[in-house]
Short mmCIF file of C-alpha atoms in Angstrom, two decimals:
data_model
loop_
_atom_site.label_atom_id
_atom_site.label_comp_id
_atom_site.label_asym_id
_atom_site.label_seq_id
_atom_site.Cartn_x
_atom_site.Cartn_y
_atom_site.Cartn_z
CA MET G 40 29.31 -16.12 -32.71
CA HIS G 41 30.58 -19.62 -31.95
CA VAL G 42 30.79 -21.35 -35.33
CA PRO G 43 29.80 -25.05 -35.08
CA ASP G 44 31.16 -27.96 -37.11
CA GLY G 45 29.70 -28.19 -40.59
CA PHE G 46 29.30 -24.50 -41.43
CA ILE G 47 32.72 -24.25 -43.10
CA ASP G 48 34.33 -26.90 -45.32
CA ALA G 49 37.44 -28.82 -44.30
CA PRO G 50 40.05 -27.00 -46.45
CA THR G 51 38.90 -23.58 -45.28
CA SER G 52 38.70 -24.74 -41.68
CA ALA G 53 42.27 -26.06 -41.96
CA ALA G 54 43.46 -22.77 -43.42
CA ALA G 55 41.75 -20.82 -40.64
CA GLY G 56 43.36 -23.20 -38.16
CA ALA G 57 46.78 -22.37 -39.60
CA VAL G 58 46.04 -18.65 -39.33
CA ALA G 59 44.88 -19.10 -35.74
CA ALA G 60 47.95 -21.16 -34.83
CA ALA G 61 50.23 -18.49 -36.28
CA ALA G 62 48.33 -15.77 -34.40
CA VAL G 63 48.65 -17.66 -31.13
CA ALA G 64 52.37 -18.22 -31.72
CA VAL G 65 52.92 -14.52 -32.42
CA SER G 66 50.78 -13.63 -29.39
CA LEU G 67 52.83 -15.89 -27.12
CA ARG G 68 55.94 -13.96 -28.09
CA GLY G 69 54.23 -10.59 -27.87
CA ALA G 70 52.68 -11.40 -24.50
CA ARG G 71 56.17 -11.69 -22.99
CA ARG G 72 56.47 -7.92 -23.36
CA GLU G 73 53.01 -7.25 -21.96
CA LEU G 74 52.91 -9.55 -18.96
CA ASP G 75 54.51 -8.42 -15.72
CA GLU G 76 53.81 -8.79 -12.02
CA ARG G 77 50.62 -6.75 -12.47
CA THR G 78 49.12 -8.16 -15.65
CA ALA G 79 50.06 -11.86 -15.34
CA PRO G 80 47.60 -12.58 -12.50
CA LEU G 81 44.97 -10.34 -14.10
CA ALA G 82 45.17 -12.10 -17.48
CA GLY G 83 43.93 -15.43 -16.14
CA LEU G 84 41.11 -13.61 -14.37
CA VAL G 85 40.18 -11.74 -17.56
CA ALA G 86 39.82 -15.07 -19.37
CA ALA G 87 37.59 -16.42 -16.60
CA PHE G 88 35.51 -13.23 -16.58
CA ILE G 89 34.99 -13.43 -20.36
CA PHE G 90 33.90 -17.05 -19.98
CA ALA G 91 31.39 -16.05 -17.30
CA VAL G 92 29.94 -13.08 -19.16
CA GLN G 93 29.61 -15.08 -22.38
CA MET G 94 27.04 -17.19 -20.53
CA LEU G 95 24.85 -14.10 -20.15
CA ASN G 96 22.97 -13.81 -23.42
CA PHE G 97 21.06 -10.53 -23.60
CA PRO G 98 18.10 -9.81 -25.93
CA VAL G 99 18.89 -7.52 -28.89
CA ALA G 100 15.84 -7.98 -31.14
CA ALA G 101 12.70 -10.06 -31.41
CA GLY G 102 13.79 -13.68 -31.00
CA THR G 103 17.52 -12.88 -31.08
CA SER G 104 20.11 -12.55 -28.33
CA GLY G 105 23.78 -11.70 -28.10
CA HIS G 106 26.67 -12.14 -25.73
CA LEU G 107 30.08 -10.65 -25.08
CA LEU G 108 32.87 -11.64 -27.47
CA GLY G 109 35.53 -10.20 -25.19
CA GLY G 110 38.33 -9.26 -27.56
CA ALA G 111 38.08 -5.52 -26.89
CA LEU G 112 37.85 -6.00 -23.13
CA ALA G 113 40.87 -8.30 -23.01
CA ALA G 114 43.02 -6.13 -25.29
CA ILE G 115 42.39 -2.98 -23.27
CA LEU G 116 42.85 -4.59 -19.87
CA VAL G 117 45.90 -6.78 -20.50
CA GLY G 118 47.22 -5.91 -23.98
CA PRO G 119 46.41 -7.05 -27.54
CA PHE G 120 48.74 -10.06 -27.65
CA THR G 121 47.64 -11.29 -24.25
CA GLY G 122 44.06 -10.51 -25.26
CA VAL G 123 44.24 -12.93 -28.19
CA LEU G 124 45.48 -15.61 -25.79
CA CYS G 125 42.71 -14.86 -23.27
CA VAL G 126 39.95 -15.33 -25.84
CA SER G 127 41.68 -18.40 -27.28
CA VAL G 128 41.79 -20.05 -23.84
CA VAL G 129 38.07 -19.36 -23.39
CA LEU G 130 37.20 -20.79 -26.81
CA LEU G 131 39.31 -23.88 -26.17
CA MET G 132 37.61 -24.56 -22.82
CA GLN G 133 34.17 -23.99 -24.33
CA GLY G 134 34.83 -26.28 -27.26
CA ILE G 135 36.36 -29.16 -25.31
CA LEU G 136 34.26 -29.13 -22.15
CA PHE G 137 30.95 -27.53 -23.07
CA ALA G 138 30.48 -28.50 -26.76
CA ASP G 139 30.16 -24.81 -27.63
CA GLY G 140 31.84 -24.01 -30.94
CA GLY G 141 32.97 -26.82 -33.19
CA LEU G 142 36.33 -28.49 -32.70
CA THR G 143 37.06 -28.50 -36.43
CA ALA G 144 35.92 -24.86 -36.43
CA LEU G 145 38.18 -23.89 -33.52
CA GLY G 146 40.58 -22.12 -35.88
CA VAL G 147 37.69 -20.18 -37.42
CA ASN G 148 36.45 -19.15 -33.99
CA ILE G 149 39.88 -18.06 -32.76
CA THR G 150 40.46 -16.10 -35.97
CA VAL G 151 37.06 -14.38 -35.89
CA MET G 152 36.34 -13.99 -32.17
CA GLY G 153 39.90 -13.78 -30.89
CA CYS G 154 42.08 -12.15 -33.53
CA VAL G 155 39.71 -9.88 -35.47
CA THR G 156 37.95 -8.44 -32.43
CA THR G 157 41.20 -7.85 -30.58
CA VAL G 158 43.11 -6.28 -33.48
CA VAL G 159 40.24 -4.03 -34.59
CA ALA G 160 39.34 -2.98 -31.06
CA TYR G 161 42.87 -2.18 -29.99
CA ALA G 162 43.65 -0.27 -33.18
CA VAL G 163 40.54 1.87 -32.74
CA PHE G 164 41.21 2.29 -29.04
CA ARG G 165 44.81 3.45 -29.51
CA GLY G 166 43.77 5.85 -32.24
CA LEU G 167 41.14 7.43 -30.02
CA VAL G 168 43.25 7.81 -26.87
CA LYS G 169 45.86 9.66 -28.92
CA VAL G 170 43.39 12.39 -29.89
CA LEU G 171 41.16 12.50 -26.81
CA PRO G 172 42.10 14.31 -23.59
CA ARG G 173 44.46 12.22 -21.46
CA THR G 174 41.90 11.26 -18.80
CA ARG G 175 40.33 8.13 -17.38
CA ARG G 176 37.01 9.07 -18.93
CA SER G 177 38.66 9.14 -22.33
CA VAL G 178 39.92 5.59 -21.82
CA THR G 179 36.42 4.45 -20.92
CA ALA G 180 34.87 6.26 -23.89
CA ALA G 181 37.48 4.88 -26.27
CA SER G 182 36.86 1.35 -24.97
CA PHE G 183 33.13 1.78 -25.71
CA VAL G 184 33.70 2.82 -29.33
CA ALA G 185 36.36 0.15 -29.89
CA ALA G 186 34.07 -2.59 -28.59
CA VAL G 187 31.13 -1.39 -30.71
CA LEU G 188 33.18 -1.61 -33.91
CA SER G 189 34.90 -4.91 -33.08
CA VAL G 190 31.70 -6.97 -33.18
CA PRO G 191 30.44 -6.13 -36.70
CA ALA G 192 34.06 -6.45 -37.86
CA ALA G 193 34.01 -10.03 -36.59
CA ALA G 194 30.67 -10.58 -38.34
CA LEU G 195 32.21 -9.41 -41.61
CA ALA G 196 35.20 -11.70 -41.05
CA PHE G 197 32.88 -14.68 -40.61
CA THR G 198 30.99 -13.69 -43.76
CA LEU G 199 34.25 -13.57 -45.72
CA ILE G 200 35.26 -17.01 -44.46
CA TYR G 201 31.81 -18.33 -45.30
CA ALA G 202 32.06 -16.85 -48.79
CA ILE G 203 35.27 -18.85 -49.28
CA GLY G 204 34.30 -22.15 -47.68
CA GLY G 205 30.61 -22.18 -46.77
CA THR G 206 28.92 -25.58 -47.08
CA THR G 207 25.56 -24.27 -48.34
CA ASP G 208 24.62 -22.22 -51.37
CA VAL G 209 23.44 -18.96 -49.82
CA ALA G 210 23.67 -15.45 -51.28
CA ILE G 211 26.62 -13.87 -49.50
CA GLY G 212 25.14 -10.39 -49.75
CA LYS G 213 22.13 -11.47 -47.72
CA VAL G 214 24.35 -13.18 -45.17
CA ALA G 215 26.55 -10.09 -44.80
CA THR G 216 23.56 -7.76 -44.39
CA ALA G 217 21.94 -9.98 -41.78
CA MET G 218 25.17 -10.67 -39.88
CA VAL G 219 26.30 -7.05 -39.71
CA GLY G 220 22.81 -5.78 -38.90
CA VAL G 221 22.26 -7.98 -35.86
CA HIS G 222 25.86 -7.72 -34.67
CA VAL G 223 25.78 -3.93 -34.66
CA LEU G 224 23.06 -4.30 -32.02
CA ILE G 225 25.10 -6.91 -30.17
CA GLY G 226 28.07 -4.58 -30.38
CA ILE G 227 26.21 -1.99 -28.32
CA GLY G 228 25.77 -4.53 -25.53
CA GLU G 229 29.42 -5.54 -25.88
CA ALA G 230 30.45 -1.91 -25.64
CA ALA G 231 28.38 -1.30 -22.50
CA ILE G 232 29.90 -4.32 -20.74
CA THR G 233 33.42 -3.42 -21.86
CA ALA G 234 33.18 0.25 -20.84
CA LEU G 235 31.62 -0.56 -17.46
CA THR G 236 34.30 -3.15 -16.69
CA VAL G 237 37.22 -0.98 -17.84
CA GLY G 238 35.79 1.99 -15.95
CA ALA G 239 35.40 -0.08 -12.78
CA VAL G 240 39.00 -1.30 -12.87
CA ILE G 241 40.34 2.17 -13.66
CA ALA G 242 38.45 3.60 -10.68
CA VAL G 243 40.18 1.17 -8.32
CA ARG G 244 43.57 0.37 -9.88
CA PRO G 245 44.26 2.36 -13.07
CA ASP G 246 47.78 0.92 -13.17
CA LEU G 247 46.27 -2.50 -13.92
CA VAL G 248 44.69 -1.32 -17.19
CA TYR G 249 47.17 -1.89 -19.99
CA GLY G 250 45.46 0.56 -22.32
CA ALA G 251 45.70 3.35 -19.75
CA ARG G 252 49.47 3.17 -19.34
CA GLY G 253 51.45 6.17 -20.45
CA LEU G 254 48.47 8.48 -20.37
CA GLN G 255 49.77 10.56 -17.46
CA GLN G 256 51.05 13.97 -18.43
CA LYS G 257 54.82 14.23 -18.06
CA LEU G 258 56.04 16.65 -15.46
CA LYS G 259 57.95 19.60 -16.89
CA LEU G 260 60.43 22.07 -15.47
CA ARG G 261 61.27 25.51 -16.80
CA VAL G 262 65.00 25.70 -17.48
CA ASN G 263 66.47 28.90 -18.95
CA GLY G 264 63.02 29.95 -20.03
CA GLU G 265 62.18 26.63 -21.76
CA LEU G 266 59.98 23.74 -20.60
CA VAL G 267 61.78 20.40 -20.44
CA ASP G 268 60.60 16.95 -19.33
CA VAL G 269 61.51 15.87 -15.84
CA PRO G 270 63.89 12.87 -16.05
CA ALA G 271 62.18 9.56 -15.39
CA VAL G 272 62.82 8.03 -12.00
CA PRO G 273 63.14 4.22 -11.72
CA ALA G 274 59.96 2.74 -10.32
CA ALA G 275 60.17 1.70 -6.70
CA PRO G 276 58.84 -1.68 -5.55
CA ALA G 277 55.10 -1.62 -5.00
CA PRO G 278 54.19 -0.95 -1.37
CA ALA G 279 52.36 -3.55 0.67
CA ALA G 280 49.12 -1.58 0.40
CA ALA G 281 49.27 -1.70 -3.41
CA ARG G 282 49.96 -5.40 -3.42
CA SER G 283 47.02 -5.92 -1.06
CA SER G 284 44.82 -3.85 -3.36
CA HIS G 285 46.01 -5.98 -6.29
CA ARG G 286 44.89 -9.13 -4.51
CA GLY G 287 41.62 -7.45 -3.61
CA VAL G 288 40.90 -6.67 -7.25
CA TRP G 289 41.71 -10.24 -8.24
CA LEU G 290 39.50 -11.77 -5.55
CA ALA G 291 36.66 -9.36 -6.32
CA GLY G 292 36.91 -10.21 -10.02
CA LEU G 293 36.91 -13.93 -9.35
CA ALA G 294 33.92 -13.65 -7.02
CA THR G 295 32.05 -11.60 -9.62
CA SER G 296 32.81 -14.18 -12.32
CA LEU G 297 31.58 -17.03 -10.12
CA VAL G 298 28.35 -15.20 -9.29
CA LEU G 299 27.70 -14.31 -12.92
CA ALA G 300 28.35 -17.84 -14.19
CA GLY G 301 26.86 -19.69 -11.24
CA VAL G 302 23.77 -17.60 -10.49
CA VAL G 303 23.01 -14.80 -12.94
CA SER G 304 23.46 -17.05 -16.01
CA PHE G 305 20.22 -18.83 -15.13
CA TYR G 306 18.33 -15.68 -16.10
CA ALA G 307 20.10 -15.18 -19.45
CA SER G 308 18.06 -15.00 -22.63
CA ALA G 309 17.23 -18.37 -24.17
CA ASP G 310 16.81 -16.93 -27.66
CA PRO G 311 19.35 -17.96 -30.32
CA ASP G 312 22.35 -15.67 -30.63
CA GLY G 313 23.10 -13.58 -33.70
CA LEU G 314 24.88 -16.27 -35.72
CA GLU G 315 22.37 -18.98 -34.78
CA LYS G 316 19.47 -16.75 -35.82
CA VAL G 317 21.02 -15.79 -39.14
CA ALA G 318 22.03 -19.40 -39.80
CA ALA G 319 18.48 -20.62 -39.21
CA ASP G 320 16.88 -17.84 -41.26
CA LYS G 321 19.26 -18.08 -44.24
CA GLY G 322 19.80 -21.85 -44.27
CA ILE G 323 23.46 -21.72 -43.31
CA ASP G 324 22.88 -24.47 -40.75
CA ALA G 325 21.65 -27.01 -43.30
CA LYS G 326 24.80 -29.11 -42.94
CA VAL G 327 25.61 -28.50 -39.30
CA GLU G 328 27.25 -31.49 -37.62
CA GLU G 329 26.90 -32.89 -34.13
CA HIS G 330 29.64 -31.70 -31.83
CA ALA G 331 32.42 -34.19 -31.15
CA ALA G 332 32.09 -33.43 -27.42
CA ALA G 333 28.29 -33.68 -27.36
CA ASP G 334 28.56 -36.45 -24.75
CA SER G 335 30.68 -34.34 -22.42
CA PRO G 336 29.43 -34.26 -18.81
CA LEU G 337 29.24 -30.47 -19.16
CA ALA G 338 27.78 -30.24 -22.68
CA ASP G 339 25.41 -27.31 -23.26
CA TYR G 340 26.49 -25.72 -19.97
CA GLY G 341 24.80 -28.23 -17.71
CA VAL G 342 26.10 -30.97 -15.45
CA LYS G 343 25.07 -34.42 -16.60
CA ASP G 344 22.67 -36.32 -14.31
CA VAL G 345 21.79 -33.19 -12.31
CA ASP G 346 18.06 -32.79 -12.94
CA ASP G 347 17.55 -29.36 -11.41
CA ALA G 348 18.18 -26.92 -14.28
CA ARG G 349 19.23 -24.05 -12.03
CA LEU G 350 21.70 -26.19 -10.09
CA SER G 351 22.99 -27.93 -13.22
CA GLY G 352 23.69 -24.70 -15.08
CA GLY G 353 25.14 -23.01 -12.00
CA LEU G 354 27.54 -25.85 -11.31
CA ALA G 355 28.63 -25.93 -14.94
CA GLY G 356 29.29 -22.20 -14.85
CA VAL G 357 31.32 -22.40 -11.65
CA ILE G 358 33.34 -25.32 -13.02
CA GLY G 359 33.95 -23.40 -16.25
CA VAL G 360 35.19 -20.32 -14.43
CA GLY G 361 37.47 -22.43 -12.24
CA VAL G 362 38.96 -24.40 -15.11
CA THR G 363 39.45 -21.28 -17.23
CA VAL G 364 41.15 -19.25 -14.51
CA VAL G 365 43.47 -22.15 -13.68
CA ALA G 366 44.34 -22.89 -17.32
CA GLY G 367 44.72 -19.23 -18.23
CA SER G 368 46.78 -18.35 -15.17
CA GLY G 369 49.08 -21.29 -15.78
CA ILE G 370 49.72 -20.24 -19.36
CA PHE G 371 50.29 -16.59 -18.51
CA TRP G 372 52.60 -17.31 -15.59
CA ALA G 373 54.62 -19.60 -17.86
CA VAL G 374 54.87 -16.85 -20.49
CA ARG G 375 55.90 -14.30 -17.86
CA ARG G 376 58.51 -16.70 -16.48
CA ARG G 377 59.91 -17.11 -19.99
CA ARG G 378 60.14 -13.33 -20.24
CA THR G 379 61.99 -13.17 -16.93
CA GLN G 380 64.47 -15.75 -18.19
CA ASP G 381 64.94 -13.85 -21.43
CA VAL G 382 65.84 -10.60 -19.67
CA SER G 383 67.95 -12.15 -16.90
CA PRO G 384 71.58 -10.97 -17.04
CA VAL G 385 73.99 -13.41 -18.61
CA SER G 386 76.97 -14.41 -16.54
CA THR G 387 80.17 -12.70 -17.68
CA THR G 388 82.54 -14.55 -15.38
CA VAL G 389 85.90 -15.20 -17.04
CA ALA G 390 87.75 -18.36 -16.13
#
């Protein structure tokens, strides 16, 4: 659902940019509460994984494909505020390096693909885990439903933005019907990827899944005939085995991302994605503009001057994963460090 330059007029794009900037600013503050020694390293990896999986377009209908948006996955794994930042980092890397998603439309893309998907998915997810049994399977099931609903919600958000600032005269009702219809199908693929990934992480390190925190039943003691909660005990430092497992998860995730982007992406569907298909069918793309980074050495997910298509796409994918994990990790470590500074005790020495 990467919106290119030219779909939305300048005033609306600027307004969406302001909304996106405000959302990122709020998310930077909110992420300080979410990021700790467990989630900070994982957040950069989540961004890289989303980048990699977005290269894997899967067929959803005749002549139409879809790919992961990633908002639900990021929100459940590392928290909603950090999730917005993860998707924003991916969109920024894609727009600047790979000419995917317009630069003037970056605010639209962050608003639609980053904010709407994350907010809708996490709200649905939290609502479900409160009523479902407190088990790992419930977390996985809730992540599936949340991801399914987040994608058509993003499609509706794009339709609303297009109704306000679209550059072509197209019946909005037809656009909404087409967008929601195809993105419901894409949402099923999104949900499968999200649930499988969340389930895999929960099976190995459930403590790394932000959305699964606090789901353990509290221990109770019977005192004078009444059940009371056992007082919480301060958490002890993680043992060496847990830290080693943490590194193992990170390395396994990075290796998976590199394989997906560098090898598996070659076999992705070449059909246009949901937005591209609807835009072509309904005439939304009549005023599409050439991307400002069209001359980038990595434009269209290929390395310039490398003639072998498999090698060119694979190298571009590996470079993209590497750049995204470095940029994302740097941002998230900086945010975590700011949190550490904020909670550090203030000196009370009296002269």
